[in-house]
């Protein structure tokens, strides 16, 4: 009697089939990939590109890893943006919104925020002067009133210098959140340097 036969008989006796073992293997591969993504999101371009190859190498389907792949692509996008900003400065985007006036727009994306009044959908703009969320009502916060900006998965979290006042903007993509947070942090630093 071989060990593999005994293992198979034991699984059947416990009500488990070989299909269950395959599911366990797939689940373990998925968990291994998710752990690698969480550990590797702050890596360099080469390590992130290697993470993109990992699902195919360990037998995971695109559907199983769609969210994690989006996270990796967001990390790659912010690395590329950092490099461009270092060489060319912040991107300048054309706009036709009257509320922005003469502000130079460096970032925009669709987002929503949750507050006491419920979900508010709008457009988030980061300009050389302020952060604007065009919704009803319009939210405008100058850079000198912002204490910190961070990305948290698909969210850009903005904390103001007023104790307890923070805004969480939920973006449609990880890339928008990562790149938006980086641009906001850069604008905040530039504003501080100008003081």
CSV table of C-alpha atoms in Angstrom, one decimal:
chain,number,residue,atom,x,y,z
A,1,UNK,CA,0.0,0.0,0.0
A,2,UNK,CA,1.5,3.4,-1.0
A,3,UNK,CA,1.3,6.6,0.9
A,4,UNK,CA,-0.6,8.4,-1.9
A,5,UNK,CA,-3.3,5.7,-1.9
A,6,UNK,CA,-3.6,6.0,1.8
A,7,UNK,CA,-4.0,9.8,1.6
A,8,UNK,CA,-6.6,9.5,-1.1
A,9,UNK,CA,-8.6,6.9,1.0
A,10,UNK,CA,-8.4,9.1,4.1
A,11,UNK,CA,-9.7,12.1,2.1
A,12,UNK,CA,-12.6,10.1,0.7
A,13,UNK,CA,-13.3,8.7,4.2
A,14,UNK,CA,-13.5,12.2,5.6
A,15,UNK,CA,-15.8,13.2,2.7
A,16,UNK,CA,-13.2,15.0,0.7
A,17,UNK,CA,-12.4,14.3,-2.9
A,18,UNK,CA,-9.4,14.9,-5.1
A,19,UNK,CA,-11.3,17.9,-6.4
A,20,UNK,CA,-11.1,19.3,-2.9
A,21,UNK,CA,-7.4,18.8,-2.8
A,22,UNK,CA,-7.1,20.7,-6.1
A,23,UNK,CA,-9.2,23.5,-4.7
A,24,UNK,CA,-6.9,23.6,-1.6
A,25,UNK,CA,-3.9,23.8,-3.9
A,26,UNK,CA,-5.5,26.7,-5.9
A,27,UNK,CA,-6.5,28.5,-2.7
A,28,UNK,CA,-2.9,28.2,-1.4
A,29,UNK,CA,-1.5,29.5,-4.7
A,30,UNK,CA,-3.9,32.5,-4.6
A,31,UNK,CA,-3.0,33.2,-0.9
A,32,UNK,CA,0.7,33.0,-1.8
A,33,UNK,CA,0.2,35.5,-4.6
A,34,UNK,CA,-1.8,37.9,-2.5
A,35,UNK,CA,0.9,37.8,0.2
A,36,UNK,CA,3.6,38.5,-2.4
A,37,UNK,CA,1.6,41.5,-3.8
A,38,UNK,CA,1.1,43.0,-0.3
A,39,UNK,CA,4.8,42.6,0.5
A,40,UNK,CA,6.0,43.8,-2.9
A,41,UNK,CA,3.8,46.8,-3.8
A,42,UNK,CA,6.5,49.2,-2.6
A,43,UNK,CA,9.1,47.5,-4.8
A,44,UNK,CA,11.0,48.6,-7.8
A,45,UNK,CA,9.8,48.3,-11.4
A,46,UNK,CA,11.6,44.9,-12.0
A,47,UNK,CA,10.1,43.3,-8.9
A,48,UNK,CA,6.6,44.6,-9.8
A,49,UNK,CA,6.9,43.3,-13.4
A,50,UNK,CA,7.9,39.9,-11.9
A,51,UNK,CA,4.8,40.0,-9.7
A,52,UNK,CA,2.7,40.5,-12.9
A,53,UNK,CA,4.2,37.2,-14.3
A,54,UNK,CA,3.6,35.2,-11.1
A,55,UNK,CA,-0.1,34.3,-11.6
A,56,UNK,CA,0.6,32.5,-14.9
A,57,UNK,CA,3.5,30.7,-13.4
A,58,UNK,CA,1.5,29.3,-10.5
A,59,UNK,CA,-1.6,28.5,-12.5
A,60,UNK,CA,-4.0,31.3,-11.4
A,61,UNK,CA,-6.5,32.8,-13.9
A,62,UNK,CA,-6.9,36.4,-14.7
A,63,UNK,CA,-10.3,36.5,-13.0
A,64,UNK,CA,-8.8,35.2,-9.7
A,65,UNK,CA,-6.2,37.9,-9.6
A,66,UNK,CA,-7.9,40.9,-11.3
A,67,UNK,CA,-7.8,43.1,-8.2
A,68,UNK,CA,-4.2,42.3,-7.3
A,69,UNK,CA,-3.0,42.9,-10.9
A,70,UNK,CA,-4.8,46.3,-10.8
A,71,UNK,CA,-2.9,47.1,-7.6
A,72,UNK,CA,0.4,46.2,-9.2
A,73,UNK,CA,-0.3,48.3,-12.3
A,74,UNK,CA,-1.2,51.2,-10.0
A,75,UNK,CA,2.2,50.8,-8.3
A,76,UNK,CA,3.9,50.7,-11.7
A,77,UNK,CA,2.0,53.8,-12.8
A,78,UNK,CA,3.1,55.8,-9.7
A,79,UNK,CA,6.8,54.8,-10.3
A,80,UNK,CA,6.6,56.0,-13.9
A,81,UNK,CA,4.9,59.2,-12.7
A,82,UNK,CA,7.6,59.8,-10.1
A,83,UNK,CA,10.3,59.4,-12.8
A,84,UNK,CA,8.5,61.8,-15.2
A,85,UNK,CA,8.0,64.4,-12.4
A,86,UNK,CA,11.7,64.2,-11.5
A,87,UNK,CA,12.7,65.0,-15.1
A,88,UNK,CA,9.9,67.2,-16.4
A,89,UNK,CA,8.0,68.5,-13.4
A,90,UNK,CA,4.3,67.9,-12.6
A,91,UNK,CA,2.0,67.2,-15.5
A,92,UNK,CA,-0.2,70.2,-16.5
A,93,UNK,CA,-3.7,69.3,-17.6
A,94,UNK,CA,-6.0,71.5,-19.6
A,95,UNK,CA,-9.4,72.3,-18.1
A,96,UNK,CA,-12.5,74.3,-18.8
A,97,UNK,CA,-14.0,74.5,-15.3
A,98,UNK,CA,-14.8,78.0,-14.3
A,99,UNK,CA,-14.5,77.1,-10.6
A,100,UNK,CA,-10.8,76.4,-11.1
A,101,UNK,CA,-10.2,79.9,-12.5
A,102,UNK,CA,-6.5,80.4,-13.4
A,103,UNK,CA,-5.3,77.5,-11.3
A,104,UNK,CA,-2.9,75.1,-13.0
A,105,UNK,CA,-4.5,71.7,-12.9
A,106,UNK,CA,-2.0,68.8,-12.2
A,107,UNK,CA,-4.5,65.9,-11.7
A,108,UNK,CA,-8.1,65.1,-12.1
A,109,UNK,CA,-10.2,62.0,-11.6
A,110,UNK,CA,-13.8,60.8,-10.9
A,111,UNK,CA,-14.3,60.0,-7.3
A,112,UNK,CA,-16.9,59.9,-4.6
A,113,UNK,CA,-16.7,60.7,-0.9
A,114,UNK,CA,-18.9,59.4,1.9
A,115,UNK,CA,-19.9,61.9,4.6
A,116,UNK,CA,-22.9,62.6,6.9
A,117,UNK,CA,-25.0,63.5,3.9
A,118,UNK,CA,-24.3,60.2,2.1
A,119,UNK,CA,-22.3,59.5,-1.0
A,120,UNK,CA,-21.3,62.5,-3.1
A,121,UNK,CA,-20.0,61.8,-6.6
A,122,UNK,CA,-17.9,64.3,-8.4
A,123,UNK,CA,-14.5,65.2,-9.9
A,124,UNK,CA,-11.4,65.6,-7.8
A,125,UNK,CA,-8.9,68.3,-9.0
A,126,UNK,CA,-5.4,69.0,-7.7
A,127,UNK,CA,-4.2,72.4,-8.7
A,128,UNK,CA,-1.2,74.5,-7.9
A,129,UNK,CA,-3.3,76.4,-5.3
A,130,UNK,CA,-5.7,73.9,-3.8
A,131,UNK,CA,-7.5,70.6,-3.8
A,132,UNK,CA,-11.0,70.9,-5.2
A,133,UNK,CA,-13.8,68.3,-5.2
A,134,UNK,CA,-16.5,69.4,-7.7
A,135,UNK,CA,-19.7,68.0,-6.3
A,136,UNK,CA,-22.7,69.6,-4.6
A,137,UNK,CA,-21.5,71.5,-2.6
A,138,UNK,CA,-18.0,72.2,-3.9
A,139,UNK,CA,-15.2,71.4,-1.5
A,140,UNK,CA,-12.0,73.5,-1.8
A,141,UNK,CA,-9.1,73.2,0.5
A,142,UNK,CA,-5.8,75.2,0.0
A,143,UNK,CA,-2.6,73.3,0.4
A,144,UNK,CA,-1.5,75.3,3.5
A,145,UNK,CA,-4.7,73.9,5.2
A,146,UNK,CA,-3.8,70.3,4.5
A,147,UNK,CA,-1.7,68.4,7.1
A,148,UNK,CA,-1.2,65.1,5.2
A,149,UNK,CA,-2.2,63.1,2.1
A,150,UNK,CA,-2.0,59.3,1.8
A,151,UNK,CA,-3.3,56.6,-0.5
A,152,UNK,CA,-5.2,53.7,1.0
A,153,UNK,CA,-6.1,51.1,-1.7
A,154,UNK,CA,-8.4,53.0,-4.0
A,155,UNK,CA,-8.8,56.0,-1.7
A,156,UNK,CA,-7.0,59.3,-1.4
A,157,UNK,CA,-7.1,60.4,2.3
A,158,UNK,CA,-6.6,64.1,3.0
A,159,UNK,CA,-6.2,65.2,6.6
A,160,UNK,CA,-6.5,69.0,7.3
A,161,UNK,CA,-4.7,71.0,9.9
A,162,UNK,CA,-8.1,71.4,11.7
A,163,UNK,CA,-8.1,68.6,14.2
A,164,UNK,CA,-10.5,65.8,13.3
A,165,UNK,CA,-11.3,67.0,9.8
A,166,UNK,CA,-10.4,64.6,7.1
A,167,UNK,CA,-11.7,63.7,3.6
A,168,UNK,CA,-11.6,60.3,2.0
A,169,UNK,CA,-12.0,60.3,-1.8
A,170,UNK,CA,-12.8,56.9,-3.3
A,171,UNK,CA,-11.3,56.7,-6.9
A,172,UNK,CA,-12.3,54.3,-9.6
A,173,UNK,CA,-8.8,52.8,-9.9
A,174,UNK,CA,-5.8,52.1,-7.7
A,175,UNK,CA,-3.7,54.0,-10.2
A,176,UNK,CA,-5.8,57.1,-9.7
A,177,UNK,CA,-5.4,56.9,-5.9
A,178,UNK,CA,-1.7,56.2,-6.0
A,179,UNK,CA,-0.9,58.9,-8.6
A,180,UNK,CA,-3.3,61.4,-7.1
A,181,UNK,CA,-1.8,61.0,-3.6
A,182,UNK,CA,1.7,61.4,-5.0
A,183,UNK,CA,0.8,64.6,-6.9
A,184,UNK,CA,-1.0,66.0,-3.8
A,185,UNK,CA,2.0,65.3,-1.6
A,186,UNK,CA,4.3,67.0,-4.2
A,187,UNK,CA,2.0,70.0,-4.4
A,188,UNK,CA,1.8,70.2,-0.6
A,189,UNK,CA,5.7,70.1,-0.4
A,190,UNK,CA,6.0,72.7,-3.1
A,191,UNK,CA,3.6,75.0,-1.3
A,192,UNK,CA,5.5,74.6,2.0
A,193,UNK,CA,8.8,75.4,0.2
A,194,UNK,CA,7.3,78.6,-1.2
A,195,UNK,CA,6.5,79.9,2.3
